Amino acid sequence: MINILRTQDLTQKERSKLLSLASHYHRDIDSALHMAKQSLQLAQNIEEPLLQAEALEEISHLERRLGNNTKSFKATFEALEIYESMELSERQAASFTQLASNYISDGDYIPGINYLTKAMEIYANSDKATNYALTVLNLGEAYRMSGQLDSAVFYFEEALEMNETLDNEVLLGYSKGNLGMVQSAQNKIGLAQNNLTEAVGVLKKLGDSYSTSVYLAELGKVHELNREYGLAEENFLEALEIAQKEGFKEQIRDIGILLSKFYEDRSQYRKALQFERMYSIYQDSLVNKKNIQDIERIKASYEIDKRESEIGLLNKINETQKYVLYLVMLGFVSLLIFAYILRRGYRRIKRANAVLAEQRDLIAKKEREKALLLRELNHRIKNNLQMISSLLSLQGHQLEGHPAQEALLEGKLRVEALSLVHRKLYQDGVDTRIKVKEYMEELIYGLFHGYGATFKPRLDISDINITIDKAIPLALIINEVIVNALKYAYVNIDKPTMKVVLKRTRGDVVNVQVGDNGIGYASKCANENSFGIKLIHSLVEQLEGSLSIKAEKGTCWNISMRLL
C-alpha cells in the first residue's frame, strides 16, 4: 500500500482511503498515527465525512495504544457524531463498542456495559449476526470482570447458542473459555473443566497464544481444586512456557504466583521460592516502576555512604600505620589502645549505617502504602460518583416530560464532572494534581455530546496542573457556564460558535473566558436567582476570583481566579 501511495497518481479520496488502511496494518504505532492523521486531513479537505470518521476510528485505536486516553475518547466521540449525522447505525455500534472497551480497560464497568448494550441493540436489528454474537460475548466478559457472575453466564450461554448456527471457532473458543472461568469462580468444577479444555483445544488451533495461556492457567486451578495435582502442574507450566515465549509479562507474573502457591502447598519450597521471585520481578516491573526506582536510589545512596565511610576508615588506618612506624618506640601497649579506639569507631559507623538503611526502607514502604491507599481512594470515589450519575440518569428517564427531569440531568452532569476529576487522578497515579488541558477537553466534549450539539467548540487551554481542591470548583464553573449556553444561547442561531480560553496571566492567577454568539445573557439568563448562577458566583468567590459578563453579539463570561 505504501508503494502504491508513492508511485501511483491517486485522487485525494483514494489516497485518504489507502492511508487509513495502511495505518490499520502498520506495525510502528508512530508511523501509523501519522498516516491516520494525513488521511483525516485529506478527508476534511474534500469534505468526505465517512472517510473522516474512518480515519478518526484509527486515530482512536492508536492513541489508546500510546496511552493518550483523552485523545482516544475525543476521536471516538467525533467519529460517532459523524455516523449519527449520516444515520449509519452499524457504524455507531462499532463506535459504542470502542468506547466500551476504553471504559472497561480503565475499570469503569457501568458505562462500558451501557455502551455494549447500545451496540447489541443495534446489531440485534441488523443482518450482522456475527457482530451481534461477539457483542453478546463482550458484554458477558464485562459482567464477569465487574463480578456479576450470573449475568456473565447468561450472556456466554447466549453466545454459545447463537454459535450453533454461526459455527465460528473464535466465538466458540472465547465463549467456552470465559464461561469456564466463571464456572470455576462459582465452584462448578466439572463444567469449568470441560469448557476450559474445549476452549484451549480450539484456540491452540487458531494460534491465539495469549488466550490459550490464560485458559490453561485457569484450567490448572480447576485441576488443583479437583486434587489432580499432576494435571494442574502440567497446565501451569505449559501456560508459563507460552507466556514466556510470547513475552506476555502480565501472564508471566500471574502464573508465577500460582506456581509459587502450588509448590508451597506441596512442600516443594525451593520451587515455590523460585516462582515467588519470578512473580516479584514481574510485579515490580509492571506495577511499581516508580517505587523500584525510589528504592534503588535509596539503596545506591546507602551504598555510596557506606563506601565513603569505609574509604574514610581506610584513610585513617593508613595514617595510623604511618604514625605507628614513627612512634614504634612508644610500645605495643599504645598500639593496642589505638586499635581498640578504631574498632569501636568502626562499630559505631556500622551501627549508624544499619539504622539509616532501616529508616530508608521504612520510608520507602510507607510511600508505597500511601500511594496504594490514595489510588484506591480515588478509584472508590470515582465508582461511587459514577453510580450516583447512573441513578440520576435512570430517575430522569422515569420522569420523561416532567419539569424535574431537567434538574436531574443538570445534577447528573455536575456529578460526572466530579467523577471525571477522580478518574483522572486514578489513571495518572498518586499525584494529587490534575492536567487541566486534558481534563477540560474531555469534560467539554462530553457535554457537547450529551446535549447533542451539532458544532464543535474552539478550545485554547494552557497545559498547566492544578490541585484537586481547585480542579473541582473550576470543573463545576465550566460545567454550569457551558450547559447554560447549550440550553439557552443558540435559539434561532444559524451558525453557533463557542470559544473556551484558559490562560495563566501572572503569578498564580488564571483567566478563563467562555464566549458564544448566542442570543445574549439578558435573554437566556433572566432568572439571576437560579441555582446555577448562584453556584457559579459561590464557586468563583471560593476560588478568590472575580466574574464579569459581557453581552455584546452573544455572551462572554470572564473569570479571573487563583488556581496555582
CSV table of C-alpha atoms in Angstrom, one decimal, residues 252-253 255-261 263-264 269-284:
chain,number,residue,atom,x,y,z
A,252,ILE,CA,4.1,-14.5,33.5
A,253,ARG,CA,3.5,-12.6,36.7
A,255,ILE,CA,1.2,-17.7,36.6
A,256,GLY,CA,4.4,-17.2,38.7
A,257,ILE,CA,2.3,-16.6,41.9
A,258,LEU,CA,0.0,-19.5,41.0
A,259,LEU,CA,3.0,-21.9,40.7
A,260,SER,CA,4.6,-20.5,43.9
A,261,LYS,CA,1.4,-21.2,45.9
A,263,TYR,CA,4.6,-25.7,45.1
A,264,GLU,CA,4.3,-24.2,48.6
A,269,TYR,CA,9.8,-24.8,48.9
A,270,ARG,CA,12.8,-24.4,46.6
A,271,LYS,CA,10.5,-24.3,43.5
A,272,ALA,CA,8.0,-22.1,45.4
A,273,LEU,CA,10.7,-19.6,46.2
A,274,GLN,CA,11.9,-19.7,42.5
A,275,PHE,CA,8.4,-18.7,41.2
A,276,GLU,CA,7.8,-16.3,44.1
A,277,ARG,CA,10.9,-14.4,42.9
A,278,MET,CA,9.6,-14.5,39.3
A,279,TYR,CA,6.3,-13.1,40.4
A,280,SER,CA,8.1,-10.3,42.4
A,281,ILE,CA,10.3,-9.3,39.4
A,282,TYR,CA,7.3,-9.0,37.0
A,283,GLN,CA,5.0,-7.4,39.6
A,284,ASP,CA,7.6,-4.7,40.3
